[in-house]
Amino acid sequence: YPPFFQAKLLLALGDNENMLSALLPFARKKQNDFWVWDVLSEAFKDDPEKVLACYCKALTCIAPEEMLVNLRQRMAAIFIERSLFNEAKTEIEKLVNARAENGWKIPASVANWQSQTWYKNAMLKKSNEDFYNQHKAEAEAILYSDISEELVIVEFVNTEKKILNFVASESKYGFFKYGRFLEHAKVGEVLKVRIESGTNGELFRVFTAVPVNDNQFKAKFIREVEGTVRINPGQSFG
């Protein structure tokens, strides 16, 4: 764990840029551990949206509830600040139950929340998983922020298998599974991706993918033509 401790030291020194370069390769290997995202959130304490995203990603990781009590308390504070009282109550109930099961004291701030009107009126949800999933993608992008982004255009889409073929340039093309990043993909759509180098025409490993409007890039690959289309009888193409 030297990279982790190095990152913590750099964080304490306020050297967030070098902290990220030290931590990210290690964090990618440990991305299923909630505490990795907790540490990453500290590097973005001046960016509330990134902190929220890191917390959301952390809470999608499998971990014993007793280890999540402090994280859930910080998450509850964010929900309260945003007037998301149902979500706040759900976090509070989980952390209170975990503390009670371990015989731990309930923090005064949490007890104060429980005494307030909004808490009594809020509806308890089964979980906040839906909210986490809406925001965790931004945190996952942080994990690969040291990998350069590039533009690609979608050439073909297999909606059944959620695979798309892409072209980045005349010398770089292939396919990847898009289900983790996109609900739908369309031929001719431009994507900004972080992608691992691979063999042309084969499966590429993609870390992030978001649709963008870039007509200048699209114009390199798409050309309008005019002419007569001939479709032979019994054929679905021409």
Coordinates of C-alpha atoms in Angstrom, one line a residue:
Y1 CA 0.0 0.0 0.0
P2 CA 2.9 2.5 -0.4
P3 CA 1.0 4.5 -3.2
F4 CA -2.0 4.9 -0.8
F5 CA 0.2 6.3 2.0
Q6 CA 2.1 8.5 -0.5
A7 CA -1.2 9.9 -1.7
K8 CA -2.3 10.6 1.9
L9 CA 1.0 12.5 2.6
L10 CA 0.7 14.5 -0.6
L11 CA -3.0 15.3 0.3
A12 CA -1.9 16.5 3.7
L13 CA 0.7 18.8 1.9
G14 CA -2.1 20.1 -0.3
D15 CA -0.4 18.7 -3.4
N16 CA -3.6 17.4 -5.0
E17 CA -2.2 17.1 -8.6
N18 CA 0.7 14.8 -7.6
M19 CA -1.6 13.0 -5.1
L20 CA -3.9 12.0 -8.0
S21 CA -1.0 10.8 -10.2
A22 CA 0.3 8.7 -7.3
L23 CA -3.1 7.3 -6.3
L24 CA -4.9 6.7 -9.6
P25 CA -3.0 3.6 -10.8
F26 CA -3.4 2.0 -7.4
A27 CA -7.0 3.1 -7.1
R28 CA -7.9 1.4 -10.4
K29 CA -6.7 -1.9 -8.9
K30 CA -8.7 -1.3 -5.7
Q31 CA -11.8 0.4 -7.2
N32 CA -14.2 -2.1 -5.6
D33 CA -13.1 -0.9 -2.1
F34 CA -15.2 2.0 -0.8
W35 CA -12.3 3.7 1.0
V36 CA -10.5 4.4 -2.3
W37 CA -13.4 6.7 -3.3
D38 CA -13.5 8.2 0.1
V39 CA -9.8 9.2 -0.3
L40 CA -10.3 10.5 -3.8
S41 CA -13.2 12.7 -2.6
E42 CA -10.7 14.5 -0.3
A43 CA -8.8 15.7 -3.4
F44 CA -11.9 17.4 -4.7
K45 CA -13.2 19.0 -1.5
D46 CA -13.7 22.3 -3.4
D47 CA -15.9 20.6 -6.0
P48 CA -19.2 19.5 -4.3
E49 CA -20.3 17.6 -7.4
K50 CA -17.2 15.5 -7.6
V51 CA -17.4 14.8 -3.8
L52 CA -21.0 13.7 -4.2
A53 CA -20.0 11.4 -7.2
C54 CA -17.2 9.8 -5.1
Y55 CA -19.5 9.2 -2.2
C56 CA -22.1 7.7 -4.5
K57 CA -19.5 5.4 -6.1
A58 CA -18.2 4.4 -2.6
L59 CA -21.7 3.4 -1.4
T60 CA -22.2 1.1 -4.4
C61 CA -19.2 -1.0 -3.2
I62 CA -19.8 -4.0 -1.1
A63 CA -18.6 -3.4 2.5
P64 CA -19.8 -4.2 6.1
E65 CA -22.3 -1.5 7.3
E66 CA -20.3 -0.8 10.4
M67 CA -17.5 0.5 8.1
L68 CA -19.8 2.9 6.2
V69 CA -21.3 4.8 9.2
N70 CA -19.1 7.9 8.8
L71 CA -19.5 8.0 5.0
R72 CA -23.3 7.6 5.3
Q73 CA -23.3 10.5 7.8
R74 CA -21.5 12.8 5.4
M75 CA -23.8 11.6 2.6
A76 CA -26.8 12.4 4.7
A77 CA -25.5 15.9 5.3
I78 CA -25.3 16.5 1.6
F79 CA -28.9 15.2 1.1
I80 CA -30.1 17.5 3.8
E81 CA -28.4 20.5 2.2
R82 CA -30.1 19.7 -1.0
S83 CA -33.5 19.1 0.7
L84 CA -33.5 15.5 -0.4
F85 CA -35.1 14.5 2.9
N86 CA -36.3 11.0 1.9
E87 CA -32.7 10.1 0.8
A88 CA -31.3 11.7 4.0
K89 CA -33.6 9.7 6.2
T90 CA -32.6 6.5 4.4
E91 CA -28.9 7.1 5.0
I92 CA -29.5 8.0 8.7
E93 CA -31.5 4.9 9.4
K94 CA -28.8 2.7 8.0
L95 CA -26.0 4.3 10.0
V96 CA -28.1 4.4 13.2
N97 CA -28.9 0.7 12.9
A98 CA -25.3 -0.2 12.3
R99 CA -24.2 1.8 15.3
A100 CA -26.9 0.3 17.5
E101 CA -25.9 -3.3 16.4
N102 CA -22.3 -2.6 17.5
G103 CA -23.2 -0.8 20.7
W104 CA -21.8 2.5 19.4
K105 CA -23.0 5.9 20.5
I106 CA -25.2 7.9 18.1
P107 CA -23.5 11.3 17.2
A108 CA -25.2 14.4 18.6
S109 CA -25.7 15.8 15.1
V110 CA -27.5 12.6 13.9
A111 CA -29.7 12.6 17.0
N112 CA -30.5 16.3 16.3
W113 CA -31.5 15.4 12.7
Q114 CA -33.8 12.7 14.0
S115 CA -35.7 15.2 16.2
Q116 CA -36.5 17.6 13.4
T117 CA -39.8 17.9 11.6
W118 CA -38.4 17.1 8.1
Y119 CA -37.1 13.8 9.4
K120 CA -40.4 12.8 10.9
N121 CA -42.3 13.6 7.7
A122 CA -39.8 12.0 5.3
M123 CA -40.5 8.7 3.7
L124 CA -38.0 5.9 4.3
K125 CA -36.7 4.3 1.1
K126 CA -35.5 0.8 0.7
S127 CA -32.2 2.2 -0.5
N128 CA -30.6 5.1 -2.3
E129 CA -29.1 2.8 -5.0
D130 CA -31.0 4.6 -7.8
F131 CA -29.5 7.9 -6.8
Y132 CA -26.0 6.5 -6.5
N133 CA -26.2 5.0 -10.0
Q134 CA -27.2 8.3 -11.5
H135 CA -24.1 10.0 -10.1
K136 CA -21.3 7.4 -9.9
A137 CA -20.2 7.8 -13.6
E138 CA -18.5 11.1 -12.8
A139 CA -16.4 9.4 -10.1
E140 CA -15.5 6.5 -12.5
A141 CA -14.3 9.2 -15.0
I142 CA -12.0 10.6 -12.3
L143 CA -10.4 7.2 -11.9
Y144 CA -9.2 7.4 -15.5
S145 CA -8.6 11.1 -15.7
D146 CA -4.9 10.5 -16.3
I147 CA -5.8 8.8 -19.6
S148 CA -6.2 11.2 -22.5
E149 CA -9.7 11.5 -24.1
E150 CA -10.2 11.2 -27.9
L151 CA -13.0 11.4 -30.3
V152 CA -14.5 8.5 -32.2
I153 CA -17.5 8.1 -34.5
V154 CA -20.0 5.2 -34.3
E155 CA -20.0 3.1 -37.4
F156 CA -22.3 0.3 -36.5
V157 CA -24.5 -0.7 -33.5
N158 CA -25.5 -4.1 -32.3
T159 CA -28.3 -3.2 -29.9
E160 CA -29.0 -6.8 -28.8
K161 CA -25.4 -7.3 -27.6
K162 CA -24.8 -3.6 -26.8
I163 CA -21.7 -3.5 -28.9
L164 CA -20.7 -0.7 -31.3
N165 CA -18.1 -0.4 -34.0
F166 CA -16.1 2.9 -33.9
V167 CA -13.6 4.7 -36.1
A168 CA -11.1 7.1 -34.5
S169 CA -9.0 7.6 -37.6
E170 CA -8.0 5.7 -40.8
S171 CA -5.4 4.0 -38.7
K172 CA -7.5 3.3 -35.6
Y173 CA -10.8 1.4 -35.5
G174 CA -12.5 -1.4 -33.7
F175 CA -15.5 -2.2 -31.4
F176 CA -16.4 -2.1 -27.7
K177 CA -19.3 -2.8 -25.4
Y178 CA -21.2 0.4 -24.6
G179 CA -23.8 -0.8 -22.1
R180 CA -21.9 0.6 -19.1
F181 CA -21.7 4.1 -20.5
L182 CA -24.7 4.6 -22.8
E183 CA -28.3 3.6 -22.8
H184 CA -28.5 4.0 -26.6
A185 CA -25.9 4.4 -29.3
K186 CA -26.6 5.7 -32.9
V187 CA -24.7 5.3 -36.1
G188 CA -23.0 8.6 -36.9
E189 CA -22.9 9.7 -33.3
V190 CA -19.6 11.2 -32.0
L191 CA -18.3 10.0 -28.7
K192 CA -15.5 11.3 -26.4
V193 CA -13.8 8.2 -25.0
R194 CA -10.9 7.1 -22.9
I195 CA -9.7 4.0 -24.5
E196 CA -6.9 1.5 -24.1
S197 CA -4.8 0.8 -27.1
G198 CA -5.7 -2.4 -28.9
T199 CA -5.5 -4.2 -32.2
N200 CA -7.4 -2.6 -35.1
G201 CA -10.7 -4.3 -36.0
E202 CA -10.8 -6.1 -32.6
L203 CA -12.3 -5.5 -29.1
F204 CA -11.0 -2.4 -27.4
R205 CA -11.2 -1.7 -23.6
V206 CA -13.0 1.5 -22.9
F207 CA -12.9 3.4 -19.6
T208 CA -15.3 6.3 -20.3
A209 CA -17.6 7.3 -23.1
V210 CA -19.9 10.3 -23.5
P211 CA -21.8 11.6 -26.5
V212 CA -20.6 15.0 -27.8
N213 CA -21.6 17.4 -30.6
D214 CA -18.6 17.9 -32.9
N215 CA -19.7 18.4 -36.5
Q216 CA -16.1 19.2 -37.5
F217 CA -14.9 15.8 -36.4
K218 CA -18.0 14.1 -37.9
A219 CA -17.4 15.8 -41.3
K220 CA -14.2 13.8 -41.6
F221 CA -16.2 10.6 -41.9
I222 CA -19.6 11.5 -43.4
R223 CA -20.3 12.7 -46.9
E224 CA -23.6 13.4 -48.6
V225 CA -24.2 11.8 -52.0
E226 CA -26.9 11.8 -54.6
G227 CA -28.0 9.1 -56.9
T228 CA -30.5 6.4 -57.8
V229 CA -30.9 3.5 -55.4
R230 CA -31.6 0.1 -56.9
I231 CA -33.2 -2.5 -54.7
N232 CA -33.7 -5.9 -56.3
P233 CA -37.0 -7.8 -55.6
G234 CA -36.9 -9.8 -52.4
Q235 CA -33.9 -7.9 -51.0
S236 CA -33.9 -5.6 -48.0
F237 CA -30.8 -3.7 -49.2
G238 CA -29.8 -1.8 -52.3

